[in-house]
XYZ file of C-alpha atoms in Angstrom:
761
model
C 0.000 0.000 0.000
C 1.392 3.399 -0.993
C 0.350 6.348 1.123
C -0.671 9.382 -0.903
C 0.796 12.445 0.798
C 0.424 15.944 -0.610
C 3.945 17.358 -0.560
C 6.006 19.801 -2.610
C 9.634 18.759 -3.030
C 12.354 20.929 -1.538
C 15.101 22.246 -3.794
C 18.331 24.123 -3.153
C 17.853 27.849 -2.599
C 21.421 28.951 -1.798
C 24.703 27.934 -0.160
C 26.394 30.100 2.483
C 30.179 29.887 2.452
C 32.344 31.426 5.166
C 32.924 29.003 8.026
C 36.289 27.261 7.979
C 35.183 24.062 9.736
C 32.041 22.051 10.593
C 28.907 24.144 10.994
C 27.434 22.834 14.256
C 24.365 24.906 15.098
C 21.646 27.084 13.574
C 19.502 29.775 15.172
C 16.616 31.320 13.238
C 16.079 34.889 14.406
C 13.531 35.555 11.648
C 13.251 34.812 7.934
C 15.708 37.579 7.122
C 18.366 36.787 9.745
C 19.903 33.503 10.834
C 22.972 32.702 12.924
C 25.267 29.700 12.642
C 27.962 28.299 14.929
C 31.040 26.357 13.977
C 33.921 24.236 15.099
C 36.065 27.125 13.801
C 35.162 28.944 17.101
C 33.080 31.615 15.371
C 29.422 32.532 15.023
C 28.230 34.082 11.779
C 25.095 36.131 11.345
C 23.579 35.923 7.848
C 21.061 38.408 6.414
C 18.968 38.278 3.250
C 20.794 39.964 0.388
C 18.697 43.045 -0.497
C 19.786 42.808 -4.153
C 18.800 39.125 -4.531
C 16.188 37.769 -2.124
C 17.299 34.182 -2.788
C 20.660 34.770 -1.142
C 22.037 35.441 2.330
C 25.252 37.311 3.023
C 27.428 37.218 6.135
C 26.656 40.437 8.020
C 28.592 39.808 11.266
C 31.229 37.469 12.694
C 31.065 37.036 16.470
C 34.418 36.246 18.074
C 34.953 35.356 21.723
C 34.725 31.618 22.334
C 38.021 29.770 22.686
C 36.748 26.372 21.508
C 34.144 25.101 19.092
C 30.707 26.682 19.348
C 27.575 24.554 19.379
C 24.106 25.528 20.619
C 22.501 28.887 19.818
C 19.303 30.628 20.948
C 17.725 34.011 20.177
C 16.228 36.440 22.704
C 13.698 38.600 20.757
C 14.166 42.336 20.403
C 13.191 44.957 22.979
C 13.818 48.686 23.309
C 17.386 48.203 24.535
C 18.255 45.579 21.902
C 16.293 46.389 18.712
C 17.650 43.300 16.877
C 17.509 41.052 19.914
C 20.332 39.096 21.508
C 22.022 35.843 20.623
C 23.053 33.228 23.189
C 25.797 30.700 22.444
C 27.305 27.726 24.271
C 30.696 26.193 23.671
C 33.179 23.458 24.433
C 35.025 26.148 26.415
C 32.279 25.763 29.133
C 31.035 29.350 28.726
C 27.671 30.782 27.696
C 28.001 34.127 25.920
C 25.258 36.691 25.256
C 25.732 38.870 22.150
C 24.233 42.183 21.025
C 23.093 41.623 17.425
C 23.241 45.330 16.589
C 27.031 45.490 16.836
C 28.079 41.867 17.501
C 29.557 42.740 20.909
C 29.825 40.352 23.835
C 27.367 41.610 26.470
C 27.863 38.897 29.087
C 30.024 35.818 29.600
C 28.257 33.369 31.901
C 30.713 31.191 33.815
C 29.621 28.266 35.945
C 29.552 25.062 33.953
C 32.474 22.728 34.477
C 32.294 21.033 31.088
C 31.048 21.582 27.551
C 27.778 23.491 27.161
C 25.587 21.326 24.931
C 22.289 23.232 24.777
C 20.670 26.587 25.546
C 17.040 27.671 25.581
C 15.182 30.867 26.497
C 12.563 30.894 29.270
C 10.949 34.359 29.088
C 14.214 36.327 29.289
C 16.020 33.784 31.459
C 18.660 31.620 29.837
C 18.686 27.915 30.679
C 21.823 25.977 29.735
C 22.636 22.252 29.725
C 26.058 20.689 29.986
C 28.123 17.542 29.952
C 28.604 18.260 33.671
C 25.041 16.849 34.082
C 23.538 20.125 35.303
C 20.916 22.568 34.133
C 21.601 26.187 35.049
C 19.266 29.177 34.965
C 20.749 32.627 34.348
C 18.954 35.934 34.893
C 20.487 39.308 34.029
C 23.900 37.719 33.756
C 23.706 36.002 37.153
C 23.328 32.318 38.005
C 20.051 31.964 39.917
C 19.493 28.183 39.839
C 21.556 25.067 39.214
C 20.564 21.442 39.596
C 21.683 18.006 38.518
C 19.153 16.982 35.915
C 20.480 13.555 34.915
C 23.207 11.211 36.060
C 24.832 11.294 32.626
C 25.797 14.173 30.316
C 22.967 16.428 29.170
C 22.656 16.916 25.420
C 19.506 19.003 24.958
C 17.089 21.313 26.747
C 13.862 22.845 25.467
C 11.293 25.346 26.794
C 7.752 24.158 26.046
C 4.864 26.558 25.275
C 3.127 25.235 28.406
C 5.987 26.577 30.550
C 7.846 23.379 31.459
C 11.374 22.453 30.433
C 12.394 19.179 28.792
C 15.925 17.786 29.008
C 17.568 14.978 27.032
C 20.601 13.005 28.136
C 23.194 10.394 27.275
C 21.357 8.164 29.776
C 18.768 7.640 26.936
C 15.949 9.370 28.850
C 14.134 12.700 28.748
C 12.805 14.546 31.785
C 9.998 17.076 32.184
C 10.730 19.888 34.667
C 8.631 22.415 36.533
C 11.289 24.632 38.047
C 13.800 22.226 39.604
C 11.163 19.544 40.151
C 11.147 16.568 37.820
C 7.546 15.833 36.852
C 8.121 12.857 34.577
C 10.811 10.714 32.970
C 10.335 9.646 29.353
C 11.985 6.311 28.542
C 12.050 4.598 25.176
C 15.128 5.612 23.258
C 17.955 3.080 23.390
C 20.812 5.560 23.016
C 21.692 9.200 23.719
C 18.910 11.761 23.284
C 20.552 14.464 21.195
C 17.947 16.936 19.914
C 14.580 18.364 21.002
C 11.911 20.487 19.330
C 8.361 21.679 19.980
C 5.672 20.009 17.868
C 2.900 22.629 17.743
C -0.348 21.587 19.478
C 0.835 18.003 20.046
C 3.872 17.810 22.332
C 7.560 17.645 21.555
C 10.036 15.742 19.381
C 13.269 13.995 20.325
C 16.169 12.881 18.112
C 18.499 10.128 19.238
C 21.753 8.361 18.539
C 19.619 5.234 18.128
C 18.642 6.577 14.682
C 15.020 7.358 15.533
C 12.841 10.414 16.087
C 9.957 10.276 18.559
C 6.907 12.469 19.085
C 5.889 12.585 22.756
C 2.755 13.792 24.499
C 3.362 15.561 27.820
C 1.672 12.583 29.465
C 4.654 10.440 28.453
C 2.896 8.627 25.620
C 4.809 8.068 22.364
C 2.493 9.382 19.653
C 4.778 8.588 16.727
C 8.157 7.029 16.008
C 9.997 7.891 12.813
C 12.698 5.496 11.649
C 14.610 5.995 8.427
C 18.034 7.405 9.196
C 20.887 4.911 9.074
C 23.034 6.602 11.719
C 22.943 9.047 14.652
C 20.205 11.680 14.440
C 21.643 14.936 15.771
C 18.752 17.364 15.395
C 15.039 17.703 14.793
C 12.699 20.639 14.148
C 9.021 21.122 13.305
C 7.000 23.670 11.311
C 3.478 24.937 11.906
C 2.478 23.138 8.680
C 3.125 19.812 10.420
C 6.335 19.026 8.570
C 9.347 17.741 10.530
C 13.007 17.922 9.509
C 15.895 15.924 10.997
C 19.678 16.006 10.495
C 21.923 12.980 10.762
C 25.420 11.514 10.634
C 24.172 9.603 7.553
C 24.594 12.842 5.500
C 20.897 13.427 4.994
C 18.350 15.914 6.226
C 15.066 14.045 6.106
C 11.647 15.664 5.811
C 8.733 13.891 7.459
C 4.974 14.273 7.045
C 2.501 12.293 9.159
C 5.352 10.051 10.300
C 6.491 9.193 6.779
C 9.761 10.351 5.232
C 8.727 12.258 2.101
C 12.156 13.552 1.035
C 15.874 13.155 1.839
C 18.216 16.071 1.202
C 21.657 14.596 0.581
C 24.772 16.458 1.769
C 28.510 16.002 1.252
C 29.056 15.375 4.961
C 27.329 14.971 8.334
C 24.238 17.160 8.884
C 24.718 18.566 12.386
C 21.594 20.716 12.498
C 18.450 21.487 10.516
C 15.894 24.228 11.185
C 12.737 25.599 9.570
C 12.338 29.266 8.699
C 8.871 30.748 9.268
C 8.284 30.572 5.516
C 8.776 26.801 5.572
C 12.239 26.969 4.018
C 14.845 24.740 5.669
C 18.384 25.643 6.788
C 20.984 22.876 7.194
C 24.421 22.886 8.832
C 26.991 20.508 7.359
C 30.400 19.189 8.355
C 31.844 20.517 5.082
C 31.595 24.030 6.579
C 28.690 25.138 4.360
C 25.223 26.350 5.389
C 22.485 25.513 2.887
C 18.947 26.849 2.504
C 16.258 24.725 0.823
C 12.866 25.873 -0.444
C 9.624 24.798 -2.141
C 8.896 28.359 -3.331
C 9.456 28.681 -7.072
C 10.574 32.307 -6.938
C 13.649 31.674 -4.798
C 14.978 28.331 -6.055
C 18.640 28.446 -7.117
C 19.318 28.666 -10.831
C 19.912 25.415 -12.710
C 23.647 26.022 -12.999
C 24.069 26.115 -9.203
C 21.853 23.059 -8.741
C 23.894 21.147 -11.332
C 27.121 22.253 -9.641
C 25.833 20.951 -6.290
C 24.797 17.642 -7.852
C 28.283 17.376 -9.338
C 29.802 18.118 -5.912
C 27.732 15.303 -4.400
C 28.810 12.907 -7.154
C 32.474 13.742 -6.610
C 32.080 13.328 -2.867
C 30.433 9.918 -3.238
C 33.073 8.852 -5.748
C 35.814 9.851 -3.313
C 34.094 7.823 -0.591
C 33.383 4.715 -2.682
C 35.516 1.831 -1.512
C 36.958 -0.818 -3.797
C 39.330 -3.347 -2.323
C 39.487 -1.265 0.854
C 40.605 1.871 -0.976
C 38.826 4.913 -2.338
C 37.881 4.302 -5.961
C 39.286 7.710 -6.879
C 42.706 6.652 -5.580
C 43.001 3.520 -7.720
C 45.380 3.693 -10.698
C 43.993 3.770 -14.218
C 44.458 1.165 -16.949
C 47.914 2.557 -17.738
C 49.108 0.818 -14.539
C 48.877 -2.437 -16.505
C 51.692 -1.336 -18.816
C 54.152 -2.140 -16.012
C 55.055 -5.852 -15.683
C 54.327 -7.767 -12.480
C 57.024 -9.036 -10.149
C 55.699 -12.519 -9.365
C 53.318 -15.066 -10.833
C 49.784 -14.507 -9.556
C 50.448 -10.971 -8.289
C 47.153 -9.071 -8.247
C 46.503 -5.481 -9.178
C 43.243 -3.527 -9.005
C 42.689 -0.670 -11.460
C 39.886 1.806 -12.027
C 37.676 1.222 -15.040
C 34.914 3.836 -15.106
C 33.082 3.660 -11.753
C 34.362 0.192 -10.945
C 37.498 -1.472 -9.688
C 38.694 -4.425 -11.748
C 41.247 -6.982 -10.574
C 44.015 -8.406 -12.790
C 46.545 -11.164 -12.078
C 50.096 -11.286 -13.499
C 50.730 -14.265 -15.748
C 54.491 -14.777 -15.479
C 54.653 -17.348 -18.290
C 52.767 -15.165 -20.786
C 54.143 -11.914 -19.330
C 50.720 -10.277 -19.253
C 47.961 -9.144 -16.895
C 44.934 -11.478 -16.998
C 41.584 -10.013 -16.032
C 40.042 -11.654 -12.946
C 36.870 -9.597 -12.618
C 35.182 -6.673 -10.874
C 36.071 -6.066 -7.220
C 33.116 -5.708 -4.870
C 33.405 -4.720 -1.206
C 31.668 -6.563 1.598
C 28.192 -5.713 2.888
C 29.444 -2.770 4.941
C 31.433 -1.297 2.071
C 34.762 -2.214 3.644
C 37.056 -4.781 2.095
C 39.283 -7.068 4.056
C 42.538 -5.534 2.839
C 43.567 -2.079 1.579
C 45.328 -1.574 -1.751
C 48.177 0.621 -2.947
C 48.938 1.111 -6.639
C 46.333 -1.551 -7.265
C 48.044 -4.166 -5.057
C 46.452 -5.464 -1.849
C 48.328 -5.210 1.448
C 47.616 -5.934 5.093
C 48.261 -2.241 5.852
C 48.656 0.990 3.933
C 49.948 3.560 6.432
C 49.821 7.336 6.134
C 53.286 8.678 6.998
C 53.710 12.357 7.856
C 57.403 13.234 7.514
C 56.790 16.889 8.419
C 58.528 19.948 6.993
C 55.449 20.770 4.939
C 55.859 17.612 2.873
C 52.741 15.753 1.664
C 51.526 12.602 3.424
C 53.266 9.495 2.000
C 51.655 6.042 1.657
C 53.600 3.111 3.116
C 52.278 -0.355 2.113
C 53.152 -3.307 4.370
C 52.281 -6.994 4.785
C 52.619 -8.878 8.069
C 54.838 -11.407 6.330
C 57.273 -8.679 5.236
C 60.477 -8.012 7.123
C 59.929 -4.468 8.474
C 63.571 -3.514 7.843
C 63.279 -4.655 4.228
C 59.978 -2.786 3.844
C 61.436 0.362 5.407
C 64.539 0.330 3.173
C 62.556 -0.184 -0.028
C 60.099 2.528 0.934
C 62.839 5.053 1.767
C 64.521 4.430 -1.587
C 61.234 4.720 -3.478
C 60.328 7.960 -1.693
C 63.875 9.326 -2.115
C 64.292 9.807 1.630
C 67.486 9.445 3.706
C 68.274 5.907 4.893
C 69.027 7.490 8.275
C 65.246 7.367 8.834
C 65.377 3.563 8.750
C 65.040 2.742 12.463
C 62.355 5.392 12.919
C 60.301 3.918 10.064
C 60.751 0.373 11.372
C 59.486 1.438 14.805
C 56.550 3.214 13.133
C 55.668 -0.011 11.249
C 55.952 -2.198 14.339
C 53.883 0.184 16.490
C 51.092 0.639 13.946
C 50.919 -3.003 12.884
C 50.849 -4.191 16.489
C 53.973 -6.355 16.061
C 55.627 -5.551 19.356
C 56.996 -9.103 19.582
C 58.764 -8.966 16.238
C 62.364 -10.166 16.364
C 64.856 -9.741 13.595
C 65.806 -12.719 11.403
C 69.633 -12.850 11.075
C 69.395 -14.515 7.672
C 68.032 -11.277 6.242
C 70.257 -9.461 3.754
C 69.848 -5.754 3.097
C 68.618 -5.544 -0.527
C 70.880 -2.578 -1.222
C 74.112 -3.405 0.659
C 73.887 -7.179 1.022
C 74.738 -6.837 4.721
C 72.934 -8.066 7.802
C 71.220 -5.574 10.067
C 72.118 -5.501 13.731
C 69.296 -4.911 16.178
C 70.558 -4.679 19.770
C 68.978 -6.885 22.393
C 66.802 -8.851 19.993
C 66.591 -12.624 19.819
C 65.965 -13.966 16.339
C 63.007 -15.726 14.877
C 61.859 -15.977 11.346
C 58.652 -14.028 11.061
C 56.714 -11.189 12.547
C 53.887 -12.054 14.903
C 50.579 -10.534 13.837
C 48.701 -8.824 16.651
C 46.071 -6.230 17.360
C 46.975 -2.534 17.212
C 49.614 -1.833 19.818
C 48.537 0.247 22.790
C 51.060 1.216 25.403
C 48.806 1.805 28.424
C 45.290 0.615 27.569
C 43.098 -1.203 28.287
C 43.694 -1.137 32.036
C 43.410 -4.618 33.500
C 42.966 -5.082 37.223
C 42.518 -2.363 39.813
C 44.875 -0.142 41.775
C 44.957 0.096 45.570
C 46.538 2.235 48.276
C 48.236 -0.477 50.320
C 50.955 1.407 52.194
C 50.196 2.720 55.673
C 52.171 4.507 58.393
C 50.665 2.445 61.191
C 52.721 4.002 64.005
C 51.604 7.482 62.985
C 47.980 6.336 62.667
C 47.949 4.817 66.152
C 49.685 7.827 67.640
C 47.119 10.227 66.142
C 44.155 8.047 67.170
C 45.462 7.849 70.768
C 46.026 11.613 70.816
C 42.443 12.284 69.678
C 41.099 9.770 72.214
C 42.919 11.562 75.045
C 41.435 14.869 73.859
C 37.922 13.387 74.001
C 38.623 11.943 77.438
C 39.373 15.413 78.846
C 36.355 16.967 77.093
C 33.346 16.881 79.424
C 30.917 17.119 76.506
C 32.408 14.282 74.447
C 34.043 12.110 77.082
C 31.383 9.401 76.644
C 32.552 8.905 73.045
C 36.150 8.050 73.862
C 37.562 4.525 73.772
C 38.372 2.611 76.939
C 41.916 1.503 77.611
C 40.950 -2.034 76.547
C 39.438 -0.743 73.270
C 42.576 1.261 72.481
C 44.590 -1.900 73.100
C 42.291 -3.827 70.763
C 42.869 -1.270 68.002
C 46.582 -1.959 68.473
C 45.892 -5.682 67.977
C 43.939 -4.932 64.767
C 46.905 -2.968 63.454
C 49.295 -5.785 64.404
C 47.234 -8.256 62.330
C 47.160 -5.843 59.377
C 50.921 -5.344 59.504
C 51.530 -9.097 59.153
C 50.598 -9.335 55.478
C 52.338 -12.710 55.006
C 49.696 -14.367 57.217
C 46.565 -12.779 55.721
C 45.495 -16.272 54.624
C 45.302 -17.536 58.213
C 44.524 -14.523 60.447
C 41.030 -13.438 61.444
C 39.241 -10.572 63.159
C 36.400 -10.639 65.661
C 33.043 -8.989 64.927
C 33.776 -6.630 67.817
C 36.843 -5.333 65.919
C 34.689 -4.078 63.074
C 32.105 -2.693 65.501
C 34.860 -0.854 67.358
C 36.137 0.917 64.247
C 32.608 1.746 63.135
C 31.880 3.206 66.567
C 34.730 5.676 66.068
C 33.561 6.573 62.560
C 29.993 7.168 63.721
C 30.543 8.818 67.095
C 33.750 10.824 66.877
C 33.694 14.434 65.613
C 34.565 14.776 61.885
C 37.935 16.363 62.639
C 39.072 13.280 64.572
C 37.812 10.353 62.513
C 40.432 10.094 59.752
C 42.897 7.789 61.623
C 40.116 5.207 62.036
C 39.143 5.639 58.371
C 42.751 4.939 57.431
C 42.659 1.679 59.416
C 39.448 0.679 57.596
C 41.281 1.423 54.308
C 43.796 -1.307 55.157
C 41.194 -3.603 56.729
C 39.316 -4.010 53.425
C 42.487 -5.443 51.850
C 42.429 -8.277 54.404
C 40.155 -11.105 53.130
C 38.491 -11.809 56.484
C 38.268 -8.145 57.418
C 36.514 -7.394 54.139
C 34.066 -10.274 54.611
C 33.068 -8.937 58.033
C 32.711 -5.353 56.826
C 30.456 -6.306 53.911
C 27.816 -7.450 56.421
C 27.625 -3.895 57.785
C 27.290 -2.538 54.241
C 24.607 -4.872 52.946
C 22.143 -4.314 55.790
C 19.567 -1.537 55.859
C 21.861 0.789 57.790
C 24.608 1.091 55.189
C 27.483 2.404 57.282
C 29.710 3.180 54.302
C 27.065 5.445 52.773
C 26.704 7.094 56.181
C 30.465 7.648 56.263
C 30.432 9.208 52.782
C 27.625 11.558 53.774
C 29.410 12.556 56.976
C 32.772 13.366 55.361
C 31.322 15.278 52.381
C 28.999 17.564 54.304
C 29.676 21.308 54.508
C 33.239 22.212 55.467
C 34.522 18.813 54.388
C 38.066 18.253 55.624
C 40.740 17.217 53.096
C 42.048 14.488 55.458
C 38.573 12.925 55.666
C 38.006 13.146 51.924
C 41.416 11.622 51.218
C 41.105 8.667 53.590
C 37.492 7.932 52.579
C 38.229 7.985 48.851
C 41.156 5.643 49.501
C 38.806 3.277 51.375
C 36.521 3.229 48.320
C 39.477 2.634 45.994
C 40.564 -0.385 48.058
C 37.061 -1.882 48.079
C 37.522 -2.742 44.378
C 40.167 -5.318 45.386
C 37.486 -7.581 46.876
C 34.796 -8.821 44.485
C 32.296 -9.006 47.374
C 32.003 -5.216 47.164
C 31.584 -5.013 43.378
C 27.787 -5.136 43.422
C 27.654 -2.426 46.102
C 30.147 -0.257 44.210
C 28.202 -0.613 40.973
C 24.826 0.024 42.612
C 26.009 3.206 44.327
C 28.380 4.543 41.666
C 26.261 7.619 41.011
C 26.038 8.641 44.691
C 29.747 8.035 45.201
C 30.942 9.922 42.133
C 28.594 12.812 42.848
C 29.733 13.029 46.466
C 33.403 13.398 45.544
C 33.005 15.209 42.198
C 34.758 18.368 43.402
C 37.958 16.470 44.236
C 39.294 16.791 40.673
C 40.050 20.490 41.233
C 41.377 20.168 44.795
C 44.754 21.832 45.435
C 45.646 18.690 47.439
C 47.619 16.514 44.979
C 47.121 13.370 47.071
C 43.351 13.860 46.968
C 43.471 14.455 43.206
C 45.358 11.191 42.780
C 42.996 9.238 45.034
C 39.979 10.557 43.096
C 41.455 9.770 39.674
C 42.331 6.276 40.940
C 38.723 5.819 42.086
C 37.563 6.767 38.575
C 40.052 4.409 36.943
C 38.923 1.494 39.128
C 35.300 2.321 38.322
C 36.141 2.287 34.618
C 37.649 -1.207 34.956
C 34.652 -2.515 36.946
C 31.910 -0.986 34.799
C 33.562 -2.174 31.588
C 33.535 -5.689 33.029
C 29.866 -5.284 34.044
C 28.942 -3.780 30.630
C 27.191 -0.932 32.481
C 26.808 1.779 29.845
C 25.069 4.314 32.084
C 27.795 3.969 34.682
C 30.534 4.151 32.052
C 29.019 7.390 30.749
C 29.170 8.996 34.185
C 32.752 7.843 34.738
C 33.691 9.147 31.292
C 32.208 12.544 32.127
C 34.206 12.660 35.362
C 37.549 11.587 33.864
C 37.147 14.093 31.036
C 36.976 16.786 33.728
C 40.246 15.582 35.240
C 41.937 15.313 31.844
C 40.950 18.884 30.966
C 41.920 20.348 34.359
C 45.037 22.441 33.720
C 46.145 22.269 37.359
C 45.760 18.484 37.580
C 48.735 16.557 38.925
C 50.608 14.522 36.282
C 49.790 11.200 37.956
C 46.113 12.139 38.221
C 45.966 13.224 34.605
C 47.707 10.029 33.491
C 45.225 7.796 35.316
C 42.282 9.769 33.940
C 43.609 9.381 30.390
C 44.094 5.634 30.901
C 40.460 5.468 32.064
C 39.287 7.399 28.988
C 41.229 5.150 26.623
C 40.043 1.961 28.349
C 36.397 3.073 28.295
C 36.657 3.883 24.589
C 38.513 0.694 23.651
C 36.602 -1.921 25.628
C 33.593 -0.064 26.992
C 30.378 1.195 25.422
C 31.021 4.948 25.265
C 33.431 5.497 22.369
C 30.850 7.454 20.367
C 30.011 9.637 23.364
C 33.690 10.374 23.987
C 34.273 11.340 20.363
C 31.214 13.562 20.438
C 32.640 15.322 23.499
C 35.731 16.179 21.469
C 38.040 13.669 23.131
C 40.218 14.166 20.065
C 41.303 17.559 21.399
C 42.177 15.956 24.757
C 44.307 13.358 22.978
C 45.972 16.096 20.946
C 46.810 18.093 24.093
C 48.181 14.960 25.763
C 50.415 14.214 22.778
C 51.876 17.719 23.124
C 52.790 17.148 26.789
C 56.353 17.182 28.078
C 55.636 14.020 30.088
C 56.467 10.866 28.104
C 53.708 8.689 29.577
C 51.079 11.393 28.990
C 52.210 11.530 25.359
C 52.020 7.734 25.122
C 48.512 7.402 26.506
C 47.423 10.370 24.358
C 48.687 8.402 21.348
C 46.754 5.359 22.572
C 43.522 7.377 22.685
C 44.243 8.883 19.271
C 44.712 5.373 17.852
C 41.389 4.217 19.349
C 39.622 7.217 17.790
C 40.923 6.216 14.374
C 40.005 2.538 14.651
C 36.787 1.667 12.786
């Protein structure tokens, strides 16, 4: 059955050139003025060209953000601002308000800790959403409200005509808000909720990484689900006519009517955003840096020459993307490559014939190339092996030799000797043989052959001599392996297992004596027998070689918990430090878990007590170290997973502490959580850990050790976890780039690991 839908097809109206990188966001001020944001850190305001109503020209460039700019919103005009104001959010964590008359920065709103992902206008208040999981309300340049809206990064926020706010998150849900009160949670999407829009008279729309668009009633009912995109849907918008437009990673802006896709507007790149003008025209933002306007109105359609030029651009783009034998069709050699003889019988070569790749095999006896047939890629458009000059290889590396030179292609098979391959390549590229060892190391690193050992029977093809490789045993062939990572994935957990027991006992005794002489708190002090028993506990903990045979009494645990519960906050940290070591003892841990699993969870009580107002660094440090050490015993894994959100929230401010030891303890807690939640395949938990470690990685004042552990967590979550797409979307590439520019070797190495994960398919 074919549904008959009355619909006029959209055609290109004009293309707006000016941005130097991806166009990320669109804001429609009115039909005559639109604003666009870009990864190039700028915002451009475009106005209808008075001499040709089809066109828009760039009227202003707004400069002020220090990282890529994403969400935009417009505050309508008033007497003070006759053209209204523009609001922008950025990766730099700031929200900026702009005067559209002169393009000046009116206000810079500082408060978010991570990337600002969405902004909306509520009367004249600004509401912003962030990766830091909060919504913030700003009034007259001041922060008036802030609340945690989700337990994963926020991606979208929308003001509804009825007055409520809607938020969308990486936790796959949406929430309806009245002030700071959550009225309802909308569940149904299976991946990040990325875009929101009002659907006049019906409810609101959501776009998701799961490839779908949903229409929701405020009651929580799904009125419509639209499925048609083949990748992430980044944005959605609706028009009063009932039409819906969506933008996607699949390079299409799709137009929907009554839940049916009636047209797909193809682009030469990802469509980050799509918006309707009041007239019904559509504006799209593309990763090729171009803004495009589409229309159904005959009087403003682009002339045929421009339409043909755009169609040609699309054809060239698709041709450049078409894969044959693992390589772009456009990069295959032509038929003239067959004029060169082969080097061995059966050698294959793939050449371009029209829009196809055709394989030939070298017939040594007849000294000719015999046609095998057309090369077709697998179902996903990716062949098993890449090609270079028409020949298939296990790898074809891009080599950047610097000094402004173009990227060189280096083909390599696992069965090749890397020294032989390096020498031949250097000669072919007319490069100094002094680069030999550097190229060999590049090959071994990028092919994952860390166990390769040199074969002494090898003879240099140019000198006939053996090559000497210090410290290497010989064997005959390279060992194929996965891509080589230096520091990821992290296996196993870290613990803090060194304690100054004498100092701990001395401090605990000192505090106990103080309580004894305090008439108000004297009832809380330990008796002489209890102090002696604490000494016995410490003696057992010191004797690590007998952990397999030593035990504690229930009263030992009760004694330590009494101190943690009853003693003033400023005196409890020595006892906390003893508990830190106790959880590393098998029997001690098994006794403690009983006090955690009952209704009165004493560990949660401890966390609440030490993180209340005026939290003391010594308490924070010892408590975080207790939590870190809990990961060593699998009995605590369920508890740690169940309470990960409360725990990470409670200690979230530790990443910016001036106390380096606390920074390190916190980053170690995050790293252990990454290891555990990867093992448990807990995507929601991984998302929250990712958000937290990104904060540490971006903190300029972070200690080197803390930054290193946060980067290892990021790389491990991306490599073996479920959040690689989320990390890439949060511009983890810039974090990897900054790490690779570090002066610390291990930071550079783990930055390279993350960069390699980003580039893996």
